[in-house]
Each structure stands twice: as structure tokens, then as C-alpha cells.
PDB file of C-alpha atoms and ligand atoms in Angstrom:
ATOM      1  CA  MET A 211     -29.274  14.369  -8.045  1.00 94.00           C
ATOM      2  CA  LYS A 212     -26.219  12.915  -6.990  1.00 98.00           C
ATOM      3  CA  THR A 213     -25.236   9.245  -7.779  1.00 98.00           C
ATOM      4  CA  ILE A 214     -23.583   6.709  -5.575  1.00 99.00           C
ATOM      5  CA  LEU A 215     -22.251   3.134  -6.803  1.00 99.00           C
ATOM      6  CA  ILE A 216     -22.804   0.609  -3.886  1.00 99.00           C
ATOM      7  CA  THR A 217     -20.896  -2.250  -4.420  1.00 99.00           C
ATOM      8  CA  GLY A 218     -22.352  -5.569  -2.424  1.00 98.00           C
ATOM      9  CA  ALA A 219     -25.775  -3.984  -1.769  1.00 98.00           C
ATOM     10  CA  THR A 220     -27.972  -6.925  -0.870  1.00 98.00           C
ATOM     11  CA  SER A 221     -27.142  -6.903   2.501  1.00 98.00           C
ATOM     12  CA  GLY A 222     -25.471  -5.807   5.560  1.00 98.00           C
ATOM     13  CA  PHE A 223     -23.670  -2.179   5.008  1.00 99.00           C
ATOM     14  CA  GLY A 224     -24.276  -2.080   1.457  1.00 99.00           C
ATOM     15  CA  GLU A 225     -28.201  -2.317   2.011  1.00 99.00           C
ATOM     16  CA  ALA A 226     -27.903   0.195   5.024  1.00 99.00           C
ATOM     17  CA  ILE A 227     -26.060   2.473   2.996  1.00 99.00           C
ATOM     18  CA  ALA A 228     -28.674   1.888  -0.008  1.00 99.00           C
ATOM     19  CA  ARG A 229     -31.264   3.211   2.080  1.00 98.00           C
ATOM     20  CA  LEU A 230     -29.811   5.925   3.520  1.00 99.00           C
ATOM     21  CA  PHE A 231     -28.748   7.672   0.314  1.00 99.00           C
ATOM     22  CA  ALA A 232     -32.486   6.713  -1.039  1.00 98.00           C
ATOM     23  CA  LYS A 233     -33.775   8.312   1.867  1.00 98.00           C
ATOM     24  CA  ASN A 234     -31.618  11.526   1.275  1.00 98.00           C
ATOM     25  CA  ASP A 235     -32.452  11.787  -2.643  1.00 98.00           C
ATOM     26  CA  TRP A 236     -29.584  10.138  -4.278  1.00 98.00           C
ATOM     27  CA  GLN A 237     -29.527   7.923  -6.988  1.00 98.00           C
ATOM     28  CA  LEU A 238     -28.090   4.539  -6.387  1.00 98.00           C
ATOM     29  CA  ILE A 239     -26.338   2.018  -8.233  1.00 99.00           C
ATOM     30  CA  LEU A 240     -26.812  -1.186  -6.564  1.00 99.00           C
ATOM     31  CA  THR A 241     -24.514  -4.129  -7.013  1.00 98.00           C
ATOM     32  CA  GLY A 242     -24.405  -7.954  -5.842  1.00 98.00           C
ATOM     33  CA  ARG A 243     -24.903 -11.781  -7.157  1.00 98.00           C
ATOM     34  CA  ARG A 244     -28.394 -12.241  -5.574  1.00 98.00           C
ATOM     35  CA  GLN A 245     -30.824 -10.968  -8.368  1.00 98.00           C
ATOM     36  CA  GLN A 246     -33.728 -11.426  -6.071  1.00 98.00           C
ATOM     37  CA  ARG A 247     -32.781  -8.954  -3.532  1.00 98.00           C
ATOM     38  CA  LEU A 248     -31.365  -6.458  -6.151  1.00 98.00           C
ATOM     39  CA  ASP A 249     -34.729  -6.629  -7.520  1.00 98.00           C
ATOM     40  CA  SER A 250     -36.624  -5.946  -4.382  1.00 98.00           C
ATOM     41  CA  LEU A 251     -34.313  -2.991  -3.307  1.00 98.00           C
ATOM     42  CA  GLN A 252     -34.752  -1.258  -6.561  1.00 98.00           C
ATOM     43  CA  GLN A 253     -38.793  -1.665  -6.290  1.00 98.00           C
ATOM     44  CA  GLU A 254     -38.726  -0.376  -2.776  1.00 98.00           C
ATOM     45  CA  LEU A 255     -36.331   2.428  -3.061  1.00 98.00           C
ATOM     46  CA  GLY A 256     -37.734   4.226  -6.140  1.00 98.00           C
ATOM     47  CA  GLY A 257     -37.936   1.939  -9.200  1.00 98.00           C
ATOM     48  CA  PRO A 258     -35.842   2.049 -12.323  1.00 98.00           C
ATOM     49  CA  ASP A 259     -35.494   5.876 -12.868  1.00 98.00           C
ATOM     50  CA  LYS A 260     -34.113   6.483  -9.279  1.00 98.00           C
ATOM     51  CA  VAL A 261     -32.123   2.743  -8.862  1.00 98.00           C
ATOM     52  CA  HIS A 262     -30.186   0.789 -11.189  1.00 98.00           C
ATOM     53  CA  THR A 263     -28.882  -2.543 -10.516  1.00 98.00           C
ATOM     54  CA  CYS A 264     -26.344  -5.038 -11.860  1.00 98.00           C
ATOM     55  CA  CYS A 265     -25.944  -8.292 -10.983  1.00 98.00           C
ATOM     56  CA  PHE A 266     -22.579  -9.715 -11.302  1.00 98.00           C
ATOM     57  CA  ASP A 267     -19.599 -11.498  -9.343  1.00 98.00           C
ATOM     58  CA  ILE A 268     -17.260  -8.640  -8.518  1.00 98.00           C
ATOM     59  CA  SER A 269     -14.225 -10.850  -8.870  1.00 98.00           C
ATOM     60  CA  ASP A 270     -15.100 -11.267 -12.686  1.00 98.00           C
ATOM     61  CA  ARG A 271     -12.878  -8.334 -14.534  1.00 98.00           C
ATOM     62  CA  LYS A 272     -15.213  -8.475 -17.626  1.00 98.00           C
ATOM     63  CA  ALA A 273     -18.549  -8.315 -15.843  1.00 98.00           C
ATOM     64  CA  VAL A 274     -17.426  -5.383 -14.013  1.00 98.00           C
ATOM     65  CA  GLU A 275     -16.271  -3.317 -16.891  1.00 98.00           C
ATOM     66  CA  HIS A 276     -19.590  -4.577 -18.604  1.00 98.00           C
ATOM     67  CA  ALA A 277     -21.389  -3.446 -15.666  1.00 98.00           C
ATOM     68  CA  VAL A 278     -20.265   0.055 -15.914  1.00 98.00           C
ATOM     69  CA  ASP A 279     -19.791   0.327 -19.823  1.00 98.00           C
ATOM     70  CA  SER A 280     -23.829  -0.257 -19.957  1.00 97.00           C
ATOM     71  CA  LEU A 281     -24.856   2.069 -17.334  1.00 98.00           C
ATOM     72  CA  PRO A 282     -27.915   3.764 -18.294  1.00 98.00           C
ATOM     73  CA  ARG A 283     -26.955   7.677 -19.336  1.00 97.00           C
ATOM     74  CA  GLN A 284     -28.989   9.061 -16.252  1.00 98.00           C
ATOM     75  CA  PHE A 285     -26.627   6.876 -13.746  1.00 98.00           C
ATOM     76  CA  SER A 286     -23.059   7.461 -15.551  1.00 97.00           C
ATOM     77  CA  ASP A 287     -21.782  10.187 -13.757  1.00 98.00           C
ATOM     78  CA  ILE A 288     -20.836   8.789 -10.444  1.00 98.00           C
ATOM     79  CA  ASP A 289     -19.922  10.908  -7.436  1.00 98.00           C
ATOM     80  CA  VAL A 290     -19.604   8.136  -4.961  1.00 99.00           C
ATOM     81  CA  LEU A 291     -17.932   4.573  -5.104  1.00 99.00           C
ATOM     82  CA  VAL A 292     -18.566   2.516  -1.846  1.00 99.00           C
ATOM     83  CA  ASN A 293     -16.394  -0.240  -2.397  1.00 99.00           C
ATOM     84  CA  ASN A 294     -18.053  -2.769   0.163  1.00 99.00           C
ATOM     85  CA  ALA A 295     -18.404  -6.325  -1.209  1.00 99.00           C
ATOM     86  CA  GLY A 296     -16.699  -8.486   0.692  1.00 98.00           C
ATOM     87  CA  LEU A 297     -16.136 -11.557   2.976  1.00 98.00           C
ATOM     88  CA  ALA A 298     -14.687 -13.504   4.934  1.00 98.00           C
ATOM     89  CA  LEU A 299     -14.410 -17.624   5.098  1.00 98.00           C
ATOM     90  CA  GLY A 300     -13.480 -19.919   7.626  1.00 98.00           C
ATOM     91  CA  LEU A 301     -11.460 -19.039  10.731  1.00 98.00           C
ATOM     92  CA  GLU A 302      -9.188 -22.000  10.695  1.00 98.00           C
ATOM     93  CA  PRO A 303      -5.195 -21.834  10.867  1.00 98.00           C
ATOM     94  CA  ALA A 304      -3.283 -21.359   7.768  1.00 98.00           C
ATOM     95  CA  ASP A 305      -1.850 -24.802   7.679  1.00 98.00           C
ATOM     96  CA  LYS A 306      -5.673 -26.141   7.875  1.00 98.00           C
ATOM     97  CA  THR A 307      -7.378 -23.928   5.497  1.00 97.00           C
ATOM     98  CA  ASP A 308      -9.239 -24.692   2.426  1.00 97.00           C
ATOM     99  CA  LEU A 309      -7.084 -22.822  -0.398  1.00 98.00           C
ATOM    100  CA  ASP A 310     -10.323 -22.198  -2.409  1.00 98.00           C
ATOM    101  CA  ASP A 311     -11.731 -20.101   0.335  1.00 98.00           C
ATOM    102  CA  TRP A 312      -8.363 -17.882   0.335  1.00 98.00           C
ATOM    103  CA  ASP A 313      -8.696 -17.413  -3.607  1.00 98.00           C
ATOM    104  CA  LYS A 314     -12.216 -16.407  -3.252  1.00 98.00           C
ATOM    105  CA  MET A 315     -11.071 -13.709  -0.671  1.00 99.00           C
ATOM    106  CA  VAL A 316      -8.266 -12.691  -2.575  1.00 99.00           C
ATOM    107  CA  ASP A 317     -10.356 -12.666  -5.582  1.00 99.00           C
ATOM    108  CA  THR A 318     -13.135 -10.515  -4.029  1.00 99.00           C
ATOM    109  CA  ASN A 319     -11.799  -8.357  -1.328  1.00 99.00           C
ATOM    110  CA  ILE A 320      -8.760  -7.398  -3.403  1.00 99.00           C
ATOM    111  CA  LYS A 321      -9.353  -7.777  -7.179  1.00 98.00           C
ATOM    112  CA  GLY A 322     -13.182  -6.979  -7.310  1.00 98.00           C
ATOM    113  CA  LEU A 323     -12.377  -3.696  -5.382  1.00 99.00           C
ATOM    114  CA  MET A 324      -9.233  -3.234  -7.803  1.00 99.00           C
ATOM    115  CA  TYR A 325     -11.948  -3.929 -10.889  1.00 98.00           C
ATOM    116  CA  CYS A 326     -14.294  -1.430  -9.509  1.00 98.00           C
ATOM    117  CA  THR A 327     -11.577   1.425  -8.870  1.00 98.00           C
ATOM    118  CA  HIS A 328      -9.984   1.186 -11.989  1.00 98.00           C
ATOM    119  CA  LYS A 329     -13.111   1.211 -14.208  1.00 98.00           C
ATOM    120  CA  LEU A 330     -14.403   4.274 -12.535  1.00 98.00           C
ATOM    121  CA  LEU A 331     -11.646   6.558 -11.903  1.00 98.00           C
ATOM    122  CA  PRO A 332     -10.982   7.657 -15.346  1.00 98.00           C
ATOM    123  CA  LYS A 333     -14.231   9.220 -15.206  1.00 98.00           C
ATOM    124  CA  MET A 334     -13.869  11.087 -11.942  1.00 98.00           C
ATOM    125  CA  ARG A 335     -10.468  12.358 -12.817  1.00 98.00           C
ATOM    126  CA  GLU A 336     -12.249  13.516 -16.239  1.00 98.00           C
ATOM    127  CA  ARG A 337     -15.116  15.486 -14.040  1.00 98.00           C
ATOM    128  CA  LYS A 338     -12.628  16.484 -11.709  1.00 98.00           C
ATOM    129  CA  GLN A 339     -14.778  14.886  -8.707  1.00 97.00           C
ATOM    130  CA  GLY A 340     -15.480  11.932  -6.827  1.00 98.00           C
ATOM    131  CA  TYR A 341     -15.343  10.279  -3.514  1.00 99.00           C
ATOM    132  CA  ILE A 342     -13.889   6.415  -3.239  1.00 99.00           C
ATOM    133  CA  LEU A 343     -15.393   5.125   0.221  1.00 99.00           C
ATOM    134  CA  ASN A 344     -13.202   1.713   0.813  1.00 99.00           C
ATOM    135  CA  ILE A 345     -14.630  -0.912   3.614  1.00 99.00           C
ATOM    136  CA  GLY A 346     -11.355  -1.923   4.916  1.00 99.00           C
ATOM    137  CA  SER A 347     -11.584  -3.795   8.640  1.00 99.00           C
ATOM    138  CA  ILE A 348     -10.088  -3.777  11.780  1.00 98.00           C
ATOM    139  CA  ALA A 349      -8.522  -6.729  10.651  1.00 98.00           C
ATOM    140  CA  GLY A 350      -6.321  -4.690   8.324  1.00 98.00           C
ATOM    141  CA  ASN A 351      -4.587  -3.571  11.462  1.00 98.00           C
ATOM    142  CA  TRP A 352      -4.896  -6.220  14.065  1.00 97.00           C
ATOM    143  CA  PRO A 353      -4.378  -9.859  13.224  1.00 97.00           C
ATOM    144  CA  TYR A 354      -6.176 -12.495  15.303  1.00 97.00           C
ATOM    145  CA  PRO A 355      -6.039 -16.010  15.014  1.00 97.00           C
ATOM    146  CA  GLY A 356      -7.500 -17.677  11.963  1.00 98.00           C
ATOM    147  CA  GLY A 357      -7.741 -13.756  10.356  1.00 98.00           C
ATOM    148  CA  ASN A 358      -4.686 -14.761   7.788  1.00 98.00           C
ATOM    149  CA  VAL A 359      -5.895 -14.072   4.433  1.00 98.00           C
ATOM    150  CA  TYR A 360      -8.841 -12.187   5.390  1.00 99.00           C
ATOM    151  CA  CYS A 361      -6.591  -9.690   7.461  1.00 98.00           C
ATOM    152  CA  ALA A 362      -4.212  -9.873   4.861  1.00 99.00           C
ATOM    153  CA  SER A 363      -6.750  -8.732   2.174  1.00 99.00           C
ATOM    154  CA  LYS A 364      -7.917  -5.889   4.185  1.00 99.00           C
ATOM    155  CA  ALA A 365      -4.236  -4.860   4.646  1.00 99.00           C
ATOM    156  CA  PHE A 366      -4.238  -4.443   1.465  1.00 99.00           C
ATOM    157  CA  VAL A 367      -7.323  -2.116   1.345  1.00 99.00           C
ATOM    158  CA  LYS A 368      -5.625  -0.094   3.630  1.00 98.00           C
ATOM    159  CA  GLN A 369      -2.533   0.334   1.621  1.00 98.00           C
ATOM    160  CA  PHE A 370      -4.344   0.555  -1.745  1.00 99.00           C
ATOM    161  CA  SER A 371      -6.161   3.205  -0.183  1.00 99.00           C
ATOM    162  CA  LEU A 372      -3.469   5.598   1.072  1.00 98.00           C
ATOM    163  CA  ALA A 373      -1.779   5.078  -2.261  1.00 98.00           C
ATOM    164  CA  LEU A 374      -4.724   5.986  -4.628  1.00 98.00           C
ATOM    165  CA  ARG A 375      -4.511   9.360  -2.157  1.00 98.00           C
ATOM    166  CA  THR A 376      -1.178   9.869  -3.881  1.00 98.00           C
ATOM    167  CA  ASP A 377      -1.801   9.112  -7.203  1.00 98.00           C
ATOM    168  CA  LEU A 378      -4.905  11.407  -6.965  1.00 98.00           C
ATOM    169  CA  LEU A 379      -3.196  14.235  -5.381  1.00 98.00           C
ATOM    170  CA  GLY A 380      -4.435  17.443  -7.096  1.00 98.00           C
ATOM    171  CA  SER A 381      -7.161  15.538  -8.920  1.00 98.00           C
ATOM    172  CA  ALA A 382      -9.809  16.584  -6.029  1.00 98.00           C
ATOM    173  CA  ILE A 383     -11.005  12.929  -5.939  1.00 98.00           C
ATOM    174  CA  ARG A 384     -11.382  11.779  -2.071  1.00 98.00           C
ATOM    175  CA  VAL A 385     -10.589   8.432  -1.017  1.00 99.00           C
ATOM    176  CA  THR A 386     -11.234   7.093   2.813  1.00 99.00           C
ATOM    177  CA  ASN A 387     -11.007   3.377   3.948  1.00 99.00           C
ATOM    178  CA  ILE A 388     -13.050   2.991   6.903  1.00 99.00           C
ATOM    179  CA  GLU A 389     -12.250   0.039   9.090  1.00 99.00           C
ATOM    180  CA  PRO A 390     -14.915  -1.242  11.431  1.00 99.00           C
ATOM    181  CA  GLY A 391     -14.980  -3.707  13.734  1.00 98.00           C
ATOM    182  CA  ASN A 392     -17.417  -6.471  14.839  1.00 98.00           C
ATOM    183  CA  ALA A 393     -20.952  -5.285  13.334  1.00 98.00           C
ATOM    184  CA  GLU A 394     -23.634  -7.920  13.254  1.00 98.00           C
ATOM    185  CA  THR A 395     -24.679  -8.307   9.351  1.00 98.00           C
ATOM    186  CA  GLU A 396     -24.833 -11.469   7.433  1.00 98.00           C
ATOM    187  CA  PHE A 397     -20.593 -11.557   7.838  1.00 98.00           C
ATOM    188  CA  SER A 398     -20.429 -14.238  10.045  1.00 98.00           C
ATOM    189  CA  ASN A 399     -23.116 -16.571   8.508  1.00 98.00           C
ATOM    190  CA  VAL A 400     -20.962 -16.499   5.233  1.00 98.00           C
ATOM    191  CA  ARG A 401     -17.418 -16.939   6.789  1.00 98.00           C
ATOM    192  CA  PHE A 402     -19.228 -19.993   9.051  1.00 98.00           C
ATOM    193  CA  LYS A 403     -20.780 -21.494   5.694  1.00 98.00           C
ATOM    194  CA  ALA A 404     -24.452 -21.081   6.990  1.00 97.00           C
ATOM    195  CA  ASP A 405     -23.558 -22.629  10.561  1.00 98.00           C
ATOM    196  CA  GLU A 406     -26.035 -20.409  11.993  1.00 98.00           C
ATOM    197  CA  GLN A 407     -25.103 -21.158  15.676  1.00 98.00           C
ATOM    198  CA  ARG A 408     -21.504 -20.695  15.475  1.00 98.00           C
ATOM    199  CA  ALA A 409     -22.484 -17.311  13.461  1.00 98.00           C
ATOM    200  CA  ASP A 410     -24.488 -16.035  16.231  1.00 98.00           C
ATOM    201  CA  LYS A 411     -22.201 -16.752  19.114  1.00 98.00           C
ATOM    202  CA  VAL A 412     -20.096 -13.989  17.554  1.00 98.00           C
ATOM    203  CA  TYR A 413     -22.830 -10.854  18.595  1.00 98.00           C
ATOM    204  CA  GLN A 414     -24.111 -13.091  21.788  1.00 98.00           C
ATOM    205  CA  GLY A 415     -23.906 -10.660  25.077  1.00 98.00           C
ATOM    206  CA  THR A 416     -21.950  -8.214  23.563  1.00 98.00           C
ATOM    207  CA  VAL A 417     -23.246  -5.014  21.707  1.00 98.00           C
ATOM    208  CA  ALA A 418     -21.862  -5.165  18.192  1.00 98.00           C
ATOM    209  CA  LEU A 419     -22.177  -2.074  15.432  1.00 98.00           C
ATOM    210  CA  THR A 420     -25.130  -2.053  13.241  1.00 98.00           C
ATOM    211  CA  ALA A 421     -24.955  -1.984   9.512  1.00 99.00           C
ATOM    212  CA  GLN A 422     -26.646   1.548  10.252  1.00 99.00           C
ATOM    213  CA  ASP A 423     -24.060   2.646  12.088  1.00 99.00           C
ATOM    214  CA  ILE A 424     -21.775   2.302   9.095  1.00 99.00           C
ATOM    215  CA  ALA A 425     -24.326   4.158   6.785  1.00 99.00           C
ATOM    216  CA  ASP A 426     -24.487   6.887   9.137  1.00 99.00           C
ATOM    217  CA  THR A 427     -20.495   7.587   8.937  1.00 98.00           C
ATOM    218  CA  ILE A 428     -20.561   7.136   5.301  1.00 98.00           C
ATOM    219  CA  TRP A 429     -23.204   9.867   5.147  1.00 98.00           C
ATOM    220  CA  TRP A 430     -21.163  12.098   7.443  1.00 98.00           C
ATOM    221  CA  LEU A 431     -18.184  11.667   5.556  1.00 99.00           C
ATOM    222  CA  VAL A 432     -19.724  12.074   1.881  1.00 98.00           C
ATOM    223  CA  ASN A 433     -20.956  15.711   3.470  1.00 98.00           C
ATOM    224  CA  THR A 434     -17.636  17.039   4.981  1.00 98.00           C
ATOM    225  CA  PRO A 435     -16.328  20.002   2.726  1.00 98.00           C
ATOM    226  CA  LYS A 436     -14.893  19.134  -0.366  1.00 98.00           C
ATOM    227  CA  HIS A 437     -11.537  20.126   1.157  1.00 98.00           C
ATOM    228  CA  VAL A 438     -11.643  17.788   3.630  1.00 98.00           C
ATOM    229  CA  ASN A 439     -10.178  14.198   3.419  1.00 98.00           C
ATOM    230  CA  VAL A 440     -10.612  11.808   6.430  1.00 98.00           C
ATOM    231  CA  THR A 441      -8.023   9.261   5.020  1.00 98.00           C
ATOM    232  CA  THR A 442      -8.585   6.155   7.916  1.00 98.00           C
ATOM    233  CA  MET A 443     -11.355   5.551  10.093  1.00 98.00           C
ATOM    234  CA  GLU A 444     -11.329   2.834  12.472  1.00 98.00           C
ATOM    235  CA  ILE A 445     -14.937   2.373  14.274  1.00 98.00           C
ATOM    236  CA  MET A 446     -15.129  -0.507  16.779  1.00 98.00           C
ATOM    237  CA  PRO A 447     -18.211  -0.980  19.213  1.00 98.00           C
ATOM    238  CA  THR A 448     -17.451   0.513  22.499  1.00 98.00           C
ATOM    239  CA  GLU A 449     -17.562  -3.445  23.778  1.00 98.00           C
ATOM    240  CA  GLN A 450     -14.576  -4.030  21.588  1.00 98.00           C
ATOM    241  CA  ALA A 451     -10.919  -3.535  22.027  1.00 97.00           C
ATOM    242  CA  ASN A 452      -7.822  -4.983  20.828  1.00 93.00           C
ATOM    243  CA  GLY A 453      -6.253  -7.961  23.205  1.00 90.00           C
ATOM    244  CA  PRO A 454      -2.482  -8.447  24.528  1.00 89.00           C
ATOM    245  CA  LEU A 455      -0.198  -9.809  22.589  1.00 94.00           C
ATOM    246  CA  ALA A 456      -0.369 -13.362  22.624  1.00 94.00           C
ATOM    247  CA  VAL A 457       2.963 -15.414  24.113  1.00 96.00           C
ATOM    248  CA  TYR A 458       3.151 -19.148  23.970  1.00 96.00           C
ATOM    249  CA  ARG A 459       4.673 -21.004  27.347  1.00 97.00           C
ATOM    250  CA  GLY A 460       5.809 -24.725  26.151  1.00 93.00           C
TER     251      GLY A 460
HETATM  252  P1  LIG B  82     -22.643  -9.009   4.337  1.00 67.13           P
HETATM  253  O1  LIG B  82     -22.630 -10.404   4.227  1.00 67.13           O
HETATM  254  O2  LIG B  82     -24.194  -8.951   4.941  1.00 67.13           O
HETATM  255  O3  LIG B  82     -22.862  -8.308   3.045  1.00 67.13           O
HETATM  256  C1  LIG B  82     -21.286  -8.613   2.140  1.00 67.13           C
HETATM  257  C2  LIG B  82     -22.045  -7.761   0.710  1.00 67.13           C
HETATM  258  O4  LIG B  82     -20.910  -8.386  -0.521  1.00 67.13           O
HETATM  259  C3  LIG B  82     -23.308  -8.903   0.385  1.00 67.13           C
HETATM  260  O5  LIG B  82     -23.772  -7.898  -0.360  1.00 67.13           O
HETATM  261  C4  LIG B  82     -22.661  -9.395  -1.017  1.00 67.13           C
HETATM  262  O6  LIG B  82     -23.735  -9.820  -1.892  1.00 67.13           O
HETATM  263  C5  LIG B  82     -21.792  -8.726  -1.149  1.00 67.13           C
HETATM  264  N1  LIG B  82     -20.796  -9.840  -1.872  1.00 67.13           N
HETATM  265  C6  LIG B  82     -20.072 -10.713  -1.393  1.00 67.13           C
HETATM  266  N2  LIG B  82     -18.695 -11.553  -2.778  1.00 67.13           N
HETATM  267  C7  LIG B  82     -19.272 -10.894  -3.709  1.00 67.13           C
HETATM  268  C8  LIG B  82     -19.068 -11.003  -5.096  1.00 67.13           C
HETATM  269  N3  LIG B  82     -18.170 -12.179  -5.047  1.00 67.13           N
HETATM  270  N4  LIG B  82     -19.227 -10.451  -5.929  1.00 67.13           N
HETATM  271  C9  LIG B  82     -20.316  -9.460  -5.546  1.00 67.13           C
HETATM  272  N5  LIG B  82     -20.802  -9.112  -4.408  1.00 67.13           N
HETATM  273  C10 LIG B  82     -20.255  -9.843  -3.351  1.00 67.13           C
HETATM  274  O7  LIG B  82     -21.585  -8.402   5.231  1.00 67.13           O
HETATM  275  P2  LIG B  82     -20.961  -6.990   5.899  1.00 67.13           P
HETATM  276  O8  LIG B  82     -21.996  -6.062   5.190  1.00 67.13           O
HETATM  277  O9  LIG B  82     -20.868  -7.294   7.098  1.00 67.13           O
HETATM  278  O10 LIG B  82     -19.962  -6.670   4.700  1.00 67.13           O
HETATM  279  C11 LIG B  82     -19.520  -5.503   3.865  1.00 67.13           C
HETATM  280  C12 LIG B  82     -18.034  -4.957   4.305  1.00 67.13           C
HETATM  281  O11 LIG B  82     -17.744  -4.755   5.151  1.00 67.13           O
HETATM  282  C13 LIG B  82     -17.187  -6.792   3.441  1.00 67.13           C
HETATM  283  O12 LIG B  82     -15.993  -5.836   2.920  1.00 67.13           O
HETATM  284  C14 LIG B  82     -16.643  -7.235   4.995  1.00 67.13           C
HETATM  285  O13 LIG B  82     -15.330  -7.201   4.847  1.00 67.13           O
HETATM  286  C15 LIG B  82     -16.523  -5.896   5.658  1.00 67.13           C
HETATM  287  N6  LIG B  82     -16.482  -5.719   6.866  1.00 67.13           N
HETATM  288  C16 LIG B  82     -17.505  -6.484   7.865  1.00 67.13           C
HETATM  289  C17 LIG B  82     -17.260  -6.098   8.970  1.00 67.13           C
HETATM  290  C18 LIG B  82     -18.130  -6.832   9.962  1.00 67.13           C
HETATM  291  O14 LIG B  82     -17.961  -7.485  11.112  1.00 67.13           O
HETATM  292  N7  LIG B  82     -19.363  -7.070   9.857  1.00 67.13           N
HETATM  293  C19 LIG B  82     -16.451  -5.342   9.675  1.00 67.13           C
HETATM  294  C20 LIG B  82     -15.652  -4.900   8.954  1.00 67.13           C
HETATM  295  C21 LIG B  82     -15.217  -5.040   7.724  1.00 67.13           C
HETATM  296  P3  LIG B  82     -24.442 -11.107  -2.956  1.00 67.13           P
HETATM  297  O15 LIG B  82     -23.638 -12.589  -1.518  1.00 67.13           O
HETATM  298  O16 LIG B  82     -25.460 -10.761  -3.168  1.00 67.13           O
HETATM  299  O17 LIG B  82     -23.043 -11.274  -3.867  1.00 67.13           O
HETATM  300  C1  LIG B  83     -14.541  -8.139  10.023  1.00 67.13           C
HETATM  301  C2  LIG B  83     -14.049  -7.983  11.510  1.00 67.13           C
HETATM  302  O1  LIG B  83     -12.971  -8.624  13.222  1.00 67.13           O
HETATM  303  O2  LIG B  83     -14.134 -10.054  12.250  1.00 67.13           O
HETATM  304  O3  LIG B  83     -13.513  -7.439   9.133  1.00 67.13           O
HETATM  305  O4  LIG B  83     -12.128  -9.305  11.083  1.00 67.13           O
HETATM  306  S1  LIG B  83     -13.647  -8.874  12.247  1.00 67.13           S
END
């Protein structure tokens, strides 16, 4: 039986990926900070024999190391790592932003992803197999007002993914950076700090991507032949496109 580790599996993309892989008989390692949600997913998706949960903050390096070091034997050969845990906080211009929000995005989106990758790579190399799927964003390609550190953190994910491929050439380990556009999850509730009206507006009057769309994409990627490496995949809703460059006229 194959094993997938999904960071940030308590909602959104991570949860949808967990459900899809469970349905296809994979063993799951699910992480997140919300213990209750991890417990109910574990119960729903097959119990402790099929689903192992680890509740920790991904920006805590020691917690990441401990979670991986204490995996039960049957979960210790990880075939697929989905570096999904992440968040945006705020949409203020750089001079008005809360510096704590910037720290948190860097610690989660960049450092958390680094810690998980670094911890799992040696075993993948030893086993001469593995697939790392990083959840980047269109924000890593296309800046927008108020995106500042969130955009930059996803640009890190893109370049880190590309650089990993150069380190891993010849190892048979695959790496893909998936770059979704507007997708309806808890993302905007988190970004706007539980201001539900503001969060809802992001999805009003438009058809956004769903978490299922991203899960289906990951399932397809994981099932491509082993000699194929999709390096980067940008996915927008049909009802989203790049805007024109902005020009200020005083
Ligand atoms: P959600 O808010 O629904 O899910 C985010 C997940 O990340 C949750 O499971 C959350 O778990 C986990 N997480 C956040 N911070 C931490 C932390 N410090 N430690 C451990 N887990 C953490 O949003 P999405 O599903 O939309 O987001 C998933 C990824 O997709 C993110 O990286 C996001 O940047 C990216 N993305 C989202 C897009 C969108 O429009 N929705 C588009 C492009 C990319 P918990 O709270 O339990 O810790
Ligand atoms: C999330 C998509 O455009 O809100 O990464 O930054 S966007």
C-alpha cells in the first residue's frame, strides 16, 4: 500500500486530497494544528491502521522532526509528500501591514515547507523513489496590490521547487510546483481573520476553483508515468485571468 503525507489536511485542498487518496486505498499521514479535525478525518477515512495523524505547527522545526521520527513503522516509507500547509494574512499595502503577519507567512509558507522537505528527502533518496508536490500559487508569478509577502513566499516555493529538481537529478524523485488561482476554501477566512463578509466577497459572482479540482490534479500528476516530471502547473478558474499592468497618473 502506498503512503502520502499531506501537510495542512484539516481543510481546503489538503482535506480534499486526503479524501481522494483514501478512496483509492492509500495510507495517509495527515498534519495540521486542529486536533479535532484530524481525529474526525482519521475516523472517517479508515481509522488508525490507514490514517496516521500528527498535530503540530509546521513552522516549529523540532515538531516537524519529532513527527517524522515518531512515525509508526508501517507509515515510515513515504511515497508522496504534498507540501500544502500555508496561508495568507492580510491584504494591506506593505507600509500598513502587521509585521507579525509577514513573519507568520514566512515561517509557514517558506520555513515549514523547507523543514518537511529536508526531513523527508534522505529517506526518499535512499529508497530511490518519491514525489514532492509543492502548493505554490499564481501569486508566485503575478504580483497584486497587498500581496507583498504572500506573493514573495509563493515565488520562493516556485524557485525552491525548480532548484530541488536540479539537486535531485538522477535520484528518480519527482518535484512539481502546482500554482492554483482563486479557489474557494478557508483561505480567505484566514486571510481576512474571520471577517466572513469580506471572505465571501472573494467568491461572489464568479466560479472559483474547488478543493476537489486541486485534489483531482494531484491524483493525475501522481499517476503519470515515473519518467514524466511536470515541473510547474498553473491552474486558474476559467473566470480569472491576468489583468493589465497598472499605470499611475497623478
Ligand atoms: P485552507 O485555509 O483551507 O487550508 C490551509 C491548511 O494549512 C489548513 O489545513 C491549516 O491547518 C494548514 N496550516 C496553516 N498554517 C499552518 C501551520 N502553521 N502549521 C500547520 N498547518 C498549518 O486553505 P487552502 O486549502 O486554500 O490552502 C492550502 C494551500 O494552498 C496554501 O499553501 C495556500 O497558500 C495555497 N493556495 C490557496 C489558494 C486559494 O485560493 N485557496 C490558491 C493558491 C494557493 P490548521 O489550521 O489546522 O493548522
Ligand atoms: C491564493 C490565490 O490570488 O489570492 O494563492 O493569491 S491569490
